[in-house]
Amino acid sequence: MPTRRDLARTLASAGLGVLAPTPASATQAAAAPARQTVLAIGAHYDDCPFGIPGILLQAIARGHRVVILSMIGDYGNWKPVRGRGPDLVEGTRRVNADYGAESRFLSFASGKIQTTDEARRAVADVVAEVKPDTAFVLWGRDQHPDHEAAAELAKIALHLGDRVLADPFAPYSTPRRAYQYDNGPRHTIGFVPDTFVDVTREWPRAIEWLGRLMAVTRNEPYKADALDGAQRLKESIARYRGATCGVQYAEALAAVNAYPQALF
């Protein structure tokens, strides 16, 4: 009777092989997703932590790099933080970092974002540096001019960014997937989501993240025992999105393109 060694030699000579048991560590390594870079783009310091904090926390918890780009970095003309614009920016950096997100700010001021060549290049430079695998951008139709301008600049940077760089032949990678998010009532117009994400598990930290940013805005200590206006609005939206898909809290997106989904 042939031995196991004889059988192995026979299979090897035929170009086949004997499958050895796979160590558990190797199986786990194969199953672990590769680390991605996520870029979330907004006009203001609070757009992403209001729109998709739960989704960003999910990415961070899975070990992905998360970068938040706020196009407005000059708050010198914004009355709620009169004289404290730089403090708002630095406070936002600290709060975002506490939740695991990096921050980028451009030099625009509110009401002064324009789709100029200089502005296109500024956003494209960030995309070139960050090299996102997945991107989140504001929905393009909005009552707030800053949101609409930021959405247009993000669209150009993510689709044609290499063509507006100082060197159009420099290395440049566009994200494999991109999604649009909304900013709630009295802002977003005509947003119809096609992608829902259950953020129930992340909800306590998501609403805390937003509340801490609002406290920085008011220059007050954060109070965890009461929701402010922004938090209450976000909670209403998240509950509504959750009811739409049968969970407690959800965030909703509109995919820029159609993407295949793994159902099982």
Short mmCIF file of N, CA and C in Angstrom, two decimals, residues 126-213:
data_model
loop_
_atom_site.label_atom_id
_atom_site.label_comp_id
_atom_site.label_asym_id
_atom_site.label_seq_id
_atom_site.Cartn_x
_atom_site.Cartn_y
_atom_site.Cartn_z
N VAL A 126 -4.87 67.62 -1.68
CA VAL A 126 -5.17 66.78 -0.51
C VAL A 126 -5.46 65.36 -0.95
N VAL A 127 -6.26 65.20 -2.01
CA VAL A 127 -6.57 63.86 -2.52
C VAL A 127 -5.29 63.15 -2.95
N ALA A 128 -4.39 63.88 -3.61
CA ALA A 128 -3.13 63.28 -4.05
C ALA A 128 -2.28 62.84 -2.87
N GLU A 129 -2.32 63.61 -1.79
CA GLU A 129 -1.51 63.27 -0.62
C GLU A 129 -2.12 62.13 0.19
N VAL A 130 -3.45 62.14 0.34
CA VAL A 130 -4.12 61.15 1.18
C VAL A 130 -4.27 59.81 0.48
N LYS A 131 -4.50 59.81 -0.83
CA LYS A 131 -4.68 58.58 -1.62
C LYS A 131 -5.84 57.73 -1.06
N PRO A 132 -7.06 58.25 -1.09
CA PRO A 132 -8.18 57.53 -0.48
C PRO A 132 -8.61 56.30 -1.26
N ASP A 133 -8.99 55.26 -0.53
CA ASP A 133 -9.64 54.10 -1.13
C ASP A 133 -11.15 54.32 -1.22
N THR A 134 -11.69 55.02 -0.22
CA THR A 134 -13.12 55.34 -0.17
C THR A 134 -13.26 56.80 0.19
N ALA A 135 -14.22 57.49 -0.44
CA ALA A 135 -14.43 58.91 -0.16
C ALA A 135 -15.89 59.18 0.12
N PHE A 136 -16.14 60.15 0.99
CA PHE A 136 -17.48 60.63 1.29
C PHE A 136 -17.52 62.13 1.04
N VAL A 137 -18.53 62.58 0.30
CA VAL A 137 -18.64 63.99 -0.06
C VAL A 137 -20.07 64.47 0.18
N LEU A 138 -20.23 65.76 0.30
CA LEU A 138 -21.55 66.34 0.48
C LEU A 138 -22.42 66.14 -0.75
N TRP A 139 -23.72 65.96 -0.52
CA TRP A 139 -24.70 65.96 -1.60
C TRP A 139 -24.67 67.31 -2.29
N GLY A 140 -24.77 67.33 -3.62
CA GLY A 140 -24.52 68.55 -4.38
C GLY A 140 -25.58 69.63 -4.33
N ARG A 141 -26.85 69.26 -4.07
CA ARG A 141 -27.92 70.26 -4.02
C ARG A 141 -28.20 70.63 -2.57
N ASP A 142 -28.04 71.92 -2.25
CA ASP A 142 -28.12 72.33 -0.86
C ASP A 142 -28.50 73.81 -0.77
N GLN A 143 -29.21 74.16 0.29
CA GLN A 143 -29.55 75.57 0.51
C GLN A 143 -28.33 76.41 0.88
N HIS A 144 -27.29 75.76 1.40
CA HIS A 144 -26.11 76.48 1.86
C HIS A 144 -25.10 76.57 0.72
N PRO A 145 -24.77 77.77 0.27
CA PRO A 145 -23.81 77.92 -0.83
C PRO A 145 -22.46 77.27 -0.56
N ASP A 146 -22.00 77.30 0.70
CA ASP A 146 -20.72 76.66 1.02
C ASP A 146 -20.77 75.16 0.73
N HIS A 147 -21.90 74.52 1.05
CA HIS A 147 -22.03 73.09 0.81
C HIS A 147 -22.01 72.78 -0.68
N GLU A 148 -22.71 73.57 -1.46
CA GLU A 148 -22.74 73.32 -2.90
C GLU A 148 -21.37 73.53 -3.53
N ALA A 149 -20.67 74.58 -3.11
CA ALA A 149 -19.34 74.84 -3.66
C ALA A 149 -18.37 73.73 -3.27
N ALA A 150 -18.45 73.28 -2.02
CA ALA A 150 -17.56 72.21 -1.56
C ALA A 150 -17.84 70.91 -2.31
N ALA A 151 -19.11 70.62 -2.55
CA ALA A 151 -19.46 69.40 -3.28
C ALA A 151 -18.93 69.44 -4.71
N GLU A 152 -18.99 70.59 -5.34
CA GLU A 152 -18.48 70.72 -6.71
C GLU A 152 -16.97 70.54 -6.75
N LEU A 153 -16.25 71.15 -5.82
CA LEU A 153 -14.80 71.02 -5.77
C LEU A 153 -14.40 69.58 -5.49
N ALA A 154 -15.12 68.92 -4.59
CA ALA A 154 -14.81 67.53 -4.28
C ALA A 154 -15.04 66.64 -5.50
N LYS A 155 -16.10 66.89 -6.22
CA LYS A 155 -16.40 66.11 -7.43
C LYS A 155 -15.27 66.21 -8.44
N ILE A 156 -14.78 67.41 -8.65
CA ILE A 156 -13.68 67.62 -9.60
C ILE A 156 -12.42 66.90 -9.11
N ALA A 157 -12.12 67.06 -7.81
CA ALA A 157 -10.89 66.47 -7.27
C ALA A 157 -10.91 64.96 -7.34
N LEU A 158 -12.07 64.35 -7.10
CA LEU A 158 -12.15 62.89 -7.06
C LEU A 158 -12.24 62.26 -8.44
N HIS A 159 -12.67 63.02 -9.42
CA HIS A 159 -12.83 62.46 -10.77
C HIS A 159 -11.76 62.94 -11.76
N LEU A 160 -11.39 64.21 -11.65
CA LEU A 160 -10.44 64.77 -12.61
C LEU A 160 -9.29 65.49 -11.91
N GLY A 161 -9.02 65.10 -10.68
CA GLY A 161 -8.06 65.85 -9.88
C GLY A 161 -6.67 65.92 -10.47
N ASP A 162 -6.22 64.85 -11.14
CA ASP A 162 -4.86 64.87 -11.68
C ASP A 162 -4.70 65.93 -12.75
N ARG A 163 -5.78 66.33 -13.38
CA ARG A 163 -5.70 67.29 -14.48
C ARG A 163 -5.61 68.74 -14.00
N VAL A 164 -5.84 68.96 -12.70
CA VAL A 164 -5.75 70.32 -12.18
C VAL A 164 -4.55 70.50 -11.27
N LEU A 165 -3.77 69.44 -11.04
CA LEU A 165 -2.56 69.57 -10.24
C LEU A 165 -1.53 70.43 -10.97
N ALA A 166 -0.59 70.98 -10.21
CA ALA A 166 0.49 71.74 -10.84
C ALA A 166 1.24 70.87 -11.84
N ASP A 167 1.40 69.58 -11.49
CA ASP A 167 2.00 68.61 -12.41
C ASP A 167 0.93 67.57 -12.75
N PRO A 168 0.28 67.68 -13.91
CA PRO A 168 -0.82 66.76 -14.24
C PRO A 168 -0.38 65.32 -14.43
N PHE A 169 0.94 65.07 -14.48
CA PHE A 169 1.43 63.71 -14.67
C PHE A 169 2.00 63.12 -13.37
N ALA A 170 1.81 63.83 -12.27
CA ALA A 170 2.25 63.30 -10.97
C ALA A 170 1.36 62.13 -10.57
N PRO A 171 1.87 61.21 -9.73
CA PRO A 171 1.04 60.07 -9.30
C PRO A 171 -0.26 60.55 -8.66
N TYR A 172 -1.34 59.91 -9.02
CA TYR A 172 -2.65 60.32 -8.52
C TYR A 172 -3.59 59.12 -8.55
N SER A 173 -4.23 58.82 -7.45
CA SER A 173 -5.16 57.70 -7.42
C SER A 173 -6.53 58.19 -6.96
N THR A 174 -7.56 57.80 -7.67
CA THR A 174 -8.92 58.15 -7.30
C THR A 174 -9.51 57.02 -6.46
N PRO A 175 -10.48 57.31 -5.58
CA PRO A 175 -11.03 56.27 -4.71
C PRO A 175 -11.79 55.21 -5.50
N ARG A 176 -11.75 53.98 -4.99
CA ARG A 176 -12.49 52.89 -5.64
C ARG A 176 -14.00 53.09 -5.46
N ARG A 177 -14.36 53.69 -4.33
CA ARG A 177 -15.77 53.94 -4.07
C ARG A 177 -15.95 55.35 -3.50
N ALA A 178 -17.06 55.98 -3.88
CA ALA A 178 -17.38 57.31 -3.35
C ALA A 178 -18.87 57.39 -3.06
N TYR A 179 -19.20 58.04 -1.97
CA TYR A 179 -20.60 58.17 -1.54
C TYR A 179 -20.89 59.62 -1.16
N GLN A 180 -22.14 60.01 -1.36
CA GLN A 180 -22.59 61.34 -0.96
C GLN A 180 -23.42 61.22 0.32
N TYR A 181 -23.28 62.19 1.20
CA TYR A 181 -24.06 62.23 2.43
C TYR A 181 -24.80 63.56 2.53
N ASP A 182 -25.85 63.58 3.34
CA ASP A 182 -26.63 64.81 3.46
C ASP A 182 -26.34 65.51 4.78
N ASN A 183 -26.82 66.74 4.90
CA ASN A 183 -26.61 67.51 6.11
C ASN A 183 -27.91 67.94 6.76
N GLY A 184 -28.98 67.24 6.45
CA GLY A 184 -30.21 67.42 7.20
C GLY A 184 -31.15 68.50 6.70
N PRO A 185 -32.30 68.65 7.37
CA PRO A 185 -33.31 69.64 6.99
C PRO A 185 -32.76 71.05 6.97
N ARG A 186 -33.36 71.86 6.12
CA ARG A 186 -32.99 73.27 5.93
C ARG A 186 -31.65 73.43 5.24
N HIS A 187 -31.06 72.32 4.84
CA HIS A 187 -29.83 72.35 4.05
C HIS A 187 -30.02 71.53 2.77
N THR A 188 -30.04 70.22 2.91
CA THR A 188 -30.02 69.32 1.77
C THR A 188 -31.34 69.36 0.99
N ILE A 189 -31.23 69.33 -0.35
CA ILE A 189 -32.40 69.35 -1.23
C ILE A 189 -32.41 68.07 -2.07
N GLY A 190 -33.52 67.35 -2.04
CA GLY A 190 -33.72 66.23 -2.96
C GLY A 190 -32.82 65.04 -2.74
N PHE A 191 -32.38 64.80 -1.52
CA PHE A 191 -31.48 63.68 -1.25
C PHE A 191 -32.28 62.39 -1.15
N VAL A 192 -31.96 61.42 -2.01
CA VAL A 192 -32.61 60.11 -1.97
C VAL A 192 -31.51 59.06 -1.79
N PRO A 193 -31.36 58.52 -0.58
CA PRO A 193 -30.28 57.56 -0.32
C PRO A 193 -30.57 56.20 -0.93
N ASP A 194 -29.50 55.47 -1.24
CA ASP A 194 -29.62 54.09 -1.72
C ASP A 194 -28.77 53.13 -0.90
N THR A 195 -28.08 53.66 0.11
CA THR A 195 -27.20 52.85 0.95
C THR A 195 -27.43 53.23 2.41
N PHE A 196 -27.73 52.24 3.25
CA PHE A 196 -27.98 52.50 4.66
C PHE A 196 -26.98 51.72 5.51
N VAL A 197 -26.47 52.38 6.54
CA VAL A 197 -25.47 51.76 7.41
C VAL A 197 -25.98 51.79 8.84
N ASP A 198 -26.06 50.62 9.46
CA ASP A 198 -26.49 50.51 10.85
C ASP A 198 -25.37 51.02 11.76
N VAL A 199 -25.64 52.12 12.48
CA VAL A 199 -24.63 52.69 13.38
C VAL A 199 -25.09 52.64 14.84
N THR A 200 -25.99 51.71 15.13
CA THR A 200 -26.52 51.60 16.49
C THR A 200 -25.41 51.37 17.50
N ARG A 201 -24.50 50.47 17.18
CA ARG A 201 -23.41 50.18 18.11
C ARG A 201 -22.53 51.40 18.34
N GLU A 202 -22.30 52.19 17.30
CA GLU A 202 -21.42 53.35 17.39
C GLU A 202 -22.14 54.60 17.92
N TRP A 203 -23.46 54.51 18.07
CA TRP A 203 -24.23 55.71 18.33
C TRP A 203 -23.78 56.52 19.55
N PRO A 204 -23.56 55.93 20.71
CA PRO A 204 -23.16 56.76 21.86
C PRO A 204 -21.92 57.61 21.60
N ARG A 205 -20.92 57.03 20.97
CA ARG A 205 -19.70 57.80 20.69
C ARG A 205 -19.92 58.78 19.54
N ALA A 206 -20.78 58.42 18.58
CA ALA A 206 -21.05 59.31 17.46
C ALA A 206 -21.72 60.60 17.93
N ILE A 207 -22.74 60.48 18.77
CA ILE A 207 -23.45 61.66 19.25
C ILE A 207 -22.59 62.47 20.22
N GLU A 208 -21.72 61.77 20.95
CA GLU A 208 -20.77 62.46 21.83
C GLU A 208 -19.78 63.28 21.02
N TRP A 209 -19.27 62.71 19.93
CA TRP A 209 -18.33 63.41 19.06
C TRP A 209 -18.93 64.73 18.59
N LEU A 210 -20.16 64.68 18.09
CA LEU A 210 -20.81 65.90 17.63
C LEU A 210 -21.01 66.88 18.79
N GLY A 211 -21.43 66.38 19.94
CA GLY A 211 -21.65 67.26 21.08
C GLY A 211 -20.39 67.96 21.55
N ARG A 212 -19.29 67.26 21.51
CA ARG A 212 -18.03 67.87 21.93
C ARG A 212 -17.61 68.98 20.97
N LEU A 213 -17.85 68.78 19.66
CA LEU A 213 -17.54 69.85 18.70
C LEU A 213 -18.43 71.07 18.93
#
